[in-house]
Tab-separated table of C-alpha atoms in Angstrom:
chain	number	residue	atom	x	y	z
A	1	MET	CA	0.210	0.239	-0.407
A	2	ASN	CA	2.226	2.530	0.920
A	3	LEU	CA	4.432	1.973	-2.409
A	4	ALA	CA	1.521	2.278	-4.337
A	5	VAL	CA	0.687	5.737	-2.527
A	6	ARG	CA	4.759	6.797	-3.950
A	7	THR	CA	3.885	5.818	-7.063
A	8	LEU	CA	0.630	7.332	-7.453
A	9	ILE	CA	2.186	10.509	-6.007
A	10	ASP	CA	5.025	10.456	-8.890
A	11	PHE	CA	2.957	10.622	-11.653
A	12	PHE	CA	2.365	14.012	-10.280
A	13	THR	CA	6.130	14.938	-10.468
A	14	SER	CA	5.809	15.343	-14.201
A	15	ILE	CA	3.058	17.794	-15.365
A	16	PRO	CA	4.183	21.234	-15.165
A	17	GLY	CA	2.815	23.800	-13.125
A	18	SER	CA	1.251	21.513	-10.556
A	19	GLU	CA	2.776	22.181	-7.854
A	20	SER	CA	-0.389	23.688	-5.132
A	21	THR	CA	-1.900	20.299	-5.890
A	22	GLN	CA	1.540	17.840	-5.713
A	23	LYS	CA	0.877	20.031	-1.981
A	24	GLN	CA	-2.334	19.365	-1.414
A	25	VAL	CA	-2.822	15.896	-2.371
A	26	LEU	CA	0.510	15.425	0.006
A	27	GLU	CA	-0.753	16.509	2.504
A	28	ASP	CA	-4.384	14.609	2.434
A	29	ASN	CA	-2.537	11.914	2.329
A	30	ILE	CA	-0.478	12.803	5.153
A	31	ASP	CA	-3.218	12.914	7.297
A	32	TRP	CA	-4.626	9.706	5.764
A	33	ALA	CA	-1.098	8.224	7.167
A	34	ARG	CA	-1.490	9.813	10.500
A	35	GLN	CA	-4.467	8.439	11.284
A	36	GLU	CA	-4.174	4.555	9.721
A	37	LYS	CA	-0.687	4.992	12.446
A	38	ARG	CA	1.792	4.612	8.802
A	39	ILE	CA	4.488	6.529	10.290
A	40	PHE	CA	7.241	5.556	8.114
A	41	LEU	CA	4.608	6.176	5.287
A	42	LYS	CA	3.347	10.187	6.688
A	43	GLN	CA	7.949	11.126	7.222
A	44	SER	CA	8.430	9.561	3.865
A	45	LEU	CA	5.580	11.986	2.390
A	46	GLU	CA	6.061	14.849	4.600
A	47	THR	CA	9.660	14.618	3.423
A	48	ARG	CA	8.697	14.748	-0.360
A	49	LEU	CA	6.144	18.105	1.006
A	50	VAL	CA	9.723	19.410	2.435
A	51	ALA	CA	11.567	19.695	-0.583
A	52	LEU	CA	8.345	20.928	-2.598
A	53	HIS	CA	7.708	23.382	-0.322
A	54	LEU	CA	11.657	24.471	-0.899
A	55	GLU	CA	11.144	23.876	-4.938
A	56	THR	CA	8.344	26.488	-4.781
A	57	GLN	CA	10.012	28.796	-2.090
A	58	SER	CA	7.911	28.437	0.652
A	59	TYR	CA	10.521	28.320	3.725
A	60	ARG	CA	8.577	28.752	6.413
A	61	PRO	CA	6.205	25.856	5.509
A	62	ALA	CA	9.164	24.239	5.058
A	63	LEU	CA	11.097	24.743	8.017
A	64	SER	CA	7.515	24.052	9.822
A	65	LEU	CA	7.540	20.739	8.678
A	66	ILE	CA	11.253	19.831	9.314
A	67	ASP	CA	11.369	21.070	12.901
A	68	GLY	CA	8.494	18.213	13.870
A	69	LEU	CA	10.246	15.527	11.301
A	70	LEU	CA	13.570	15.665	13.412
A	71	LYS	CA	12.308	15.453	16.543
A	72	GLU	CA	10.540	11.967	15.052
A	73	LEU	CA	13.441	10.475	13.265
A	74	LYS	CA	15.965	11.073	16.053
A	75	ARG	CA	13.454	9.674	18.422
A	76	LEU	CA	13.063	6.035	16.334
A	77	ASP	CA	16.602	6.910	14.667
A	78	ASP	CA	16.374	6.459	11.265
A	79	LYS	CA	19.376	7.640	10.102
A	80	LEU	CA	18.742	7.767	6.103
A	81	ILE	CA	15.549	9.817	6.283
A	82	LEU	CA	17.485	12.094	8.992
A	83	THR	CA	20.408	12.680	6.556
A	84	GLU	CA	18.010	14.091	3.582
A	85	VAL	CA	15.983	15.048	6.250
A	86	HIS	CA	19.219	17.459	7.626
A	87	LEU	CA	20.144	17.749	4.029
A	88	LEU	CA	17.011	19.676	2.838
A	89	GLU	CA	17.408	21.932	6.075
A	90	SER	CA	20.415	22.908	5.322
A	91	ARG	CA	18.973	24.281	1.486
A	92	VAL	CA	15.957	26.001	3.579
A	93	TYR	CA	18.811	27.233	5.026
A	94	ARG	CA	20.697	28.400	2.664
A	95	GLY	CA	17.711	29.655	0.781
A	96	ILE	CA	16.682	32.418	4.392
A	97	GLY	CA	20.273	33.475	3.644
A	98	ASN	CA	20.699	31.522	7.467
A	99	PHE	CA	24.828	30.041	6.484
A	100	PRO	CA	25.594	29.090	9.626
A	101	LYS	CA	22.242	26.993	10.383
A	102	SER	CA	22.746	25.835	7.399
A	103	LYS	CA	26.263	24.636	7.725
A	104	ALA	CA	25.023	23.105	10.658
A	105	ALA	CA	22.176	21.437	9.451
A	106	LEU	CA	24.829	19.515	6.858
A	107	THR	CA	26.944	18.970	8.913
A	108	SER	CA	24.422	16.863	10.803
A	109	ALA	CA	23.232	15.527	7.766
A	110	ARG	CA	26.806	13.990	7.148
A	111	THR	CA	27.040	12.613	10.835
A	112	ALA	CA	24.200	10.890	10.341
A	113	ALA	CA	25.282	9.231	6.276
A	114	ASN	CA	28.337	8.375	8.334
A	115	SER	CA	27.096	6.112	10.400
A	116	ILE	CA	24.865	3.842	7.992
A	117	TYR	CA	25.252	3.517	4.630
A	118	CYS	CA	25.167	5.965	2.139
A	119	PRO	CA	23.355	6.169	-1.339
A	120	PRO	CA	25.308	7.439	-4.060
A	121	TYR	CA	23.010	9.775	-5.345
A	122	LEU	CA	22.621	11.347	-1.879
A	123	GLN	CA	25.913	11.675	-1.369
A	124	ALA	CA	26.087	13.372	-4.316
A	125	GLN	CA	23.378	15.321	-3.170
A	126	LEU	CA	25.860	15.763	0.098
A	127	ASP	CA	28.584	17.187	-1.394
A	128	LEU	CA	26.654	19.191	-4.127
A	129	GLN	CA	25.948	21.203	-0.601
A	130	SER	CA	28.909	21.294	0.656
A	131	GLY	CA	30.192	22.759	-2.575
A	132	ILE	CA	27.441	25.994	-2.616
A	133	LEU	CA	28.289	25.976	0.667
A	134	HIS	CA	32.339	26.666	0.004
A	135	ALA	CA	31.557	28.653	-3.477
A	136	GLU	CA	29.367	31.179	-0.186
A	137	ASP	CA	32.283	31.432	1.295
A	138	LYS	CA	34.418	32.758	-1.400
A	139	ASP	CA	36.848	29.462	-1.280
A	140	TYR	CA	36.328	28.205	-5.040
A	141	LYS	CA	38.786	25.827	-4.566
A	142	THR	CA	37.441	23.695	-2.390
A	143	ALA	CA	34.039	24.156	-3.724
A	144	TYR	CA	35.835	23.052	-7.367
A	145	SER	CA	36.640	20.105	-5.528
A	146	TYR	CA	32.957	19.163	-4.601
A	147	PHE	CA	31.908	19.984	-7.609
A	148	PHE	CA	34.431	17.812	-9.529
A	149	GLU	CA	33.407	14.374	-7.165
A	150	VAL	CA	29.610	14.467	-7.375
A	151	PHE	CA	29.858	15.145	-11.515
A	152	GLU	CA	31.989	12.084	-12.143
A	153	ASN	CA	29.802	10.483	-9.806
A	154	LEU	CA	26.649	11.181	-11.676
A	155	SER	CA	27.918	11.577	-14.785
A	156	THR	CA	28.718	7.995	-14.636
A	157	ASN	CA	25.549	6.922	-13.589
A	158	ASP	CA	24.194	8.849	-17.206
A	159	ASP	CA	22.208	10.919	-13.978
A	160	PRO	CA	21.064	14.514	-15.769
A	161	LYS	CA	22.053	16.559	-12.632
A	162	ALA	CA	25.720	15.828	-14.150
A	163	LEU	CA	24.410	19.392	-15.477
A	164	THR	CA	24.347	21.343	-13.182
A	165	ALA	CA	27.159	20.204	-11.043
A	166	LEU	CA	29.488	20.853	-15.006
A	167	LYS	CA	27.988	24.245	-14.858
A	168	TYR	CA	29.465	24.367	-11.020
A	169	MET	CA	32.950	23.589	-12.238
A	170	LEU	CA	32.946	26.167	-14.942
A	171	LEU	CA	31.078	28.786	-12.420
A	172	CYS	CA	34.416	27.857	-9.869
A	173	LYS	CA	36.872	28.639	-12.860
A	174	ILE	CA	35.719	32.029	-13.424
A	175	MET	CA	35.061	33.129	-10.127
A	176	LEU	CA	39.064	32.088	-9.485
A	177	ASN	CA	39.739	34.495	-12.189
A	178	LEU	CA	40.618	31.119	-14.903
A	179	PRO	CA	38.498	31.889	-17.656
A	180	GLU	CA	40.339	30.118	-19.970
A	181	ASP	CA	40.614	27.017	-18.228
A	182	VAL	CA	37.280	26.727	-19.711
A	183	THR	CA	37.751	25.308	-22.578
A	184	SER	CA	40.434	22.699	-21.525
A	185	LEU	CA	37.415	21.439	-18.787
A	186	LEU	CA	35.098	20.937	-21.469
A	187	GLN	CA	37.615	18.563	-23.151
A	188	ILE	CA	38.096	15.936	-20.740
A	189	LYS	CA	35.972	12.641	-21.908
A	190	LEU	CA	33.043	12.779	-19.639
A	191	ALA	CA	31.872	16.724	-20.516
A	192	ALA	CA	32.497	16.022	-23.911
A	193	ARG	CA	28.081	14.476	-24.574
A	194	TYR	CA	27.010	18.521	-22.440
A	195	VAL	CA	29.989	20.165	-25.151
A	196	GLN	CA	26.843	21.317	-27.078
A	197	LEU	CA	23.983	22.059	-24.843
A	198	ARG	CA	23.284	25.804	-24.352
A	199	GLU	CA	23.733	25.912	-21.116
A	200	VAL	CA	27.499	24.955	-21.166
A	201	ASP	CA	27.307	27.880	-24.023
A	202	SER	CA	25.536	30.428	-21.645
A	203	MET	CA	29.270	29.432	-19.120
A	204	ARG	CA	31.160	29.389	-22.000
A	205	ALA	CA	29.991	33.290	-23.015
A	206	VAL	CA	30.287	34.182	-19.117
A	207	ALA	CA	34.063	33.327	-19.119
A	208	ARG	CA	34.708	35.083	-23.175
A	209	ALA	CA	33.535	37.658	-21.761
A	210	HIS	CA	35.692	38.053	-18.264
A	211	GLN	CA	38.293	36.977	-20.130
A	212	ASN	CA	38.108	39.872	-22.189
A	213	ARG	CA	37.283	41.980	-18.805
A	214	ASN	CA	34.614	43.246	-21.460
A	215	LEU	CA	31.443	44.314	-19.442
A	216	ALA	CA	28.740	45.076	-22.176
A	217	GLU	CA	29.475	41.617	-23.918
A	218	PHE	CA	29.308	40.491	-19.971
A	219	GLU	CA	26.047	42.082	-20.189
A	220	GLN	CA	24.857	40.994	-23.689
A	221	ALA	CA	25.476	36.857	-22.448
A	222	LEU	CA	23.728	37.213	-19.827
A	223	LYS	CA	20.497	39.115	-22.157
A	224	ASP	CA	21.460	36.180	-24.832
A	225	TYR	CA	21.135	33.030	-21.741
A	226	ARG	CA	18.666	34.837	-19.570
A	227	GLU	CA	17.020	31.708	-18.429
A	228	GLU	CA	20.265	29.531	-18.428
A	229	LEU	CA	21.957	32.387	-16.183
A	230	SER	CA	18.581	33.514	-14.118
A	231	THR	CA	17.216	30.607	-13.081
A	232	ASP	CA	19.627	29.694	-10.422
A	233	PRO	CA	19.914	31.225	-7.452
A	234	THR	CA	23.582	30.226	-7.179
A	235	ILE	CA	24.665	31.212	-10.839
A	236	ARG	CA	22.753	34.470	-10.635
A	237	THR	CA	24.362	35.359	-6.827
A	238	HIS	CA	27.874	34.406	-8.041
A	239	LEU	CA	27.842	36.335	-11.195
A	240	ALA	CA	25.939	39.624	-9.907
A	241	ALA	CA	29.032	39.976	-8.053
A	242	LEU	CA	31.715	39.173	-10.928
A	243	TYR	CA	29.422	41.845	-12.778
A	244	ASP	CA	30.045	44.380	-9.858
A	245	THR	CA	34.053	42.859	-9.904
A	246	LEU	CA	33.609	44.120	-13.694
A	247	LEU	CA	32.278	47.150	-13.056
A	248	GLU	CA	34.898	48.370	-10.440
A	249	GLN	CA	37.813	47.343	-12.998
A	250	ASN	CA	36.354	48.219	-15.956
A	251	LEU	CA	35.794	51.805	-14.085
A	252	LEU	CA	39.476	52.322	-12.354
A	253	ARG	CA	40.605	51.616	-15.875
A	254	ILE	CA	38.702	54.750	-17.322
A	255	VAL	CA	39.966	57.109	-14.617
A	256	GLU	CA	42.673	55.849	-13.828
A	257	PRO	CA	44.658	58.596	-16.346
A	258	TYR	CA	42.565	61.817	-15.130
A	259	SER	CA	43.033	64.425	-11.609
A	260	VAL	CA	39.831	65.417	-12.963
A	261	VAL	CA	36.916	63.700	-15.176
A	262	ASP	CA	33.441	64.063	-15.606
A	263	ILE	CA	30.580	61.653	-14.183
A	264	ASP	CA	28.877	61.526	-17.241
A	265	HIS	CA	31.863	60.799	-20.266
A	266	VAL	CA	33.069	57.911	-17.220
A	267	ALA	CA	28.971	56.567	-17.101
A	268	GLU	CA	28.986	57.358	-21.579
A	269	VAL	CA	32.360	55.104	-21.739
A	270	VAL	CA	31.408	52.101	-19.804
A	271	GLY	CA	27.901	52.046	-20.911
A	272	GLN	CA	26.192	52.573	-17.976
A	273	GLY	CA	23.546	54.893	-16.479
A	274	ARG	CA	24.899	57.841	-14.399
A	275	ALA	CA	23.011	56.915	-11.351
A	276	GLN	CA	24.199	53.729	-11.338
A	277	VAL	CA	28.012	54.425	-12.329
A	278	GLU	CA	27.666	57.684	-9.075
A	279	ALA	CA	26.661	55.020	-6.909
A	280	LYS	CA	29.112	52.760	-7.500
A	281	LEU	CA	32.279	55.577	-7.823
A	282	SER	CA	31.123	56.485	-4.076
A	283	GLN	CA	31.110	52.983	-2.857
A	284	MET	CA	34.754	52.017	-4.562
A	285	ILE	CA	35.714	56.205	-2.624
A	286	LEU	CA	33.943	54.783	1.094
A	287	ASP	CA	35.501	50.862	0.701
A	288	LYS	CA	39.534	52.541	-0.487
A	289	ILE	CA	39.684	50.958	-3.504
A	290	LEU	CA	39.478	54.179	-5.250
A	291	SER	CA	41.317	57.821	-3.410
A	292	GLY	CA	38.996	60.458	-4.412
A	293	VAL	CA	35.830	62.661	-4.027
A	294	LEU	CA	32.276	63.038	-6.054
A	295	ASP	CA	32.043	66.588	-6.779
A	296	GLN	CA	28.025	66.202	-7.542
A	297	GLY	CA	27.444	70.360	-7.948
A	298	ARG	CA	30.187	70.813	-10.523
A	299	GLY	CA	29.280	67.033	-12.028
A	300	CYS	CA	32.469	65.467	-12.084
A	301	LEU	CA	35.277	62.744	-9.809
A	302	ILE	CA	38.374	64.216	-8.214
A	303	ILE	CA	41.165	62.364	-7.787
A	304	PHE	CA	44.042	62.119	-5.509
A	305	ASP	CA	47.231	61.408	-6.191
A	306	PRO	CA	48.512	58.019	-4.237
A	307	GLN	CA	50.520	59.469	-1.469
A	308	GLU	CA	53.025	56.941	0.058
A	309	GLU	CA	52.186	55.842	4.064
A	310	ASP	CA	54.418	58.391	6.193
A	311	ALA	CA	56.022	56.379	8.982
A	312	LEU	CA	57.005	59.168	11.174
A	313	TYR	CA	54.583	58.930	13.467
A	314	GLY	CA	53.785	55.401	13.146
A	315	ASP	CA	58.054	55.478	14.849
A	316	ALA	CA	57.275	58.032	16.852
A	317	ILE	CA	54.558	56.175	18.313
A	318	LYS	CA	57.023	52.906	18.987
A	319	THR	CA	59.394	56.014	20.352
A	320	ILE	CA	56.896	57.136	22.986
A	321	GLY	CA	55.842	53.413	24.088
A	322	GLN	CA	59.762	52.262	24.796
A	323	VAL	CA	60.369	55.599	26.585
A	324	GLY	CA	56.745	54.776	28.604
A	325	LYS	CA	58.340	51.201	29.818
A	326	VAL	CA	61.414	53.003	30.799
A	327	VAL	CA	59.576	55.742	32.384
A	328	ASP	CA	57.884	52.425	34.390
A	329	SER	CA	60.937	50.330	34.850
A	330	LEU	CA	62.354	53.453	36.790
A	331	TYR	CA	59.754	54.148	38.517
A	332	ALA	CA	60.135	50.217	40.298
A	333	LYS	CA	63.583	50.345	41.635
A	334	THR	CA	63.325	53.180	43.102
A	335	VAL	CA	60.174	51.858	44.789
A	336	ARG	CA	62.490	49.097	46.182
A	337	ILE	CA	65.309	51.250	47.374
A	338	ALA	CA	62.729	53.081	49.553
């Protein structure tokens, strides 16, 4: 009976736009399983409902379900489902931007997985989440190693989700300022079947724009591959950071020859709106990336010459500190003599 219920519910997953119906069916079946005291079926359906809430970004009901599930699973000591639920918990917390709790939940998932035989697909999901969280910490080298392991695992089993791991590998190379490695990475045997796919083309276009340090080319890639680059929150977040970095680099290159430069001219050359350029220049000045000041009355940027740090003040403070120690030492000797 349990298998029949799960099989029937599986038929819904292939129907596009049926998320609300899926939720209602799952909730009805969870109520039925609770009344019939089918505990394992109820937990399985609740886990699936959490995944569906995560997919539709309904994080609050997902967390509410997770709390109840964890209490039951810890009491029953079902390590396999406990691993799945902790993994879902990690993904939910990552979705709401609570990275400390996301990492803690992932650690709990790995702890539970270490005490049982973890199926390869579940292990791949754990590694994928580890890579995502390392990427959020800007540790792209470690993230890449996790994504590569996931890609090897899934591609050898012809799992379509291997493509996601490959895209994340390419993303890591781009974020490590190694866009030229994207081409060589796509020449490995396991990646051959994915090279012609549009998802891979999108990452190749981003890598090319980054290698050329061309902001207009980068924007064009985002426009041409909007669906491939915007639907995945991981790729969207890191490409936004990369766009910000490219904008900074372009602005620094443009203003470098000047001591005073008109903001409208900078905006025209960089191909952005005046308000956006002015806001970015202001942020760069506050972050001490750029030494200068915005003259809003004249509508220009005044750039200061780089100043060498004067070591005199620091040396004077150190000398005063040493004199203070000598005085304290002499005072202590005077007290002992007296």
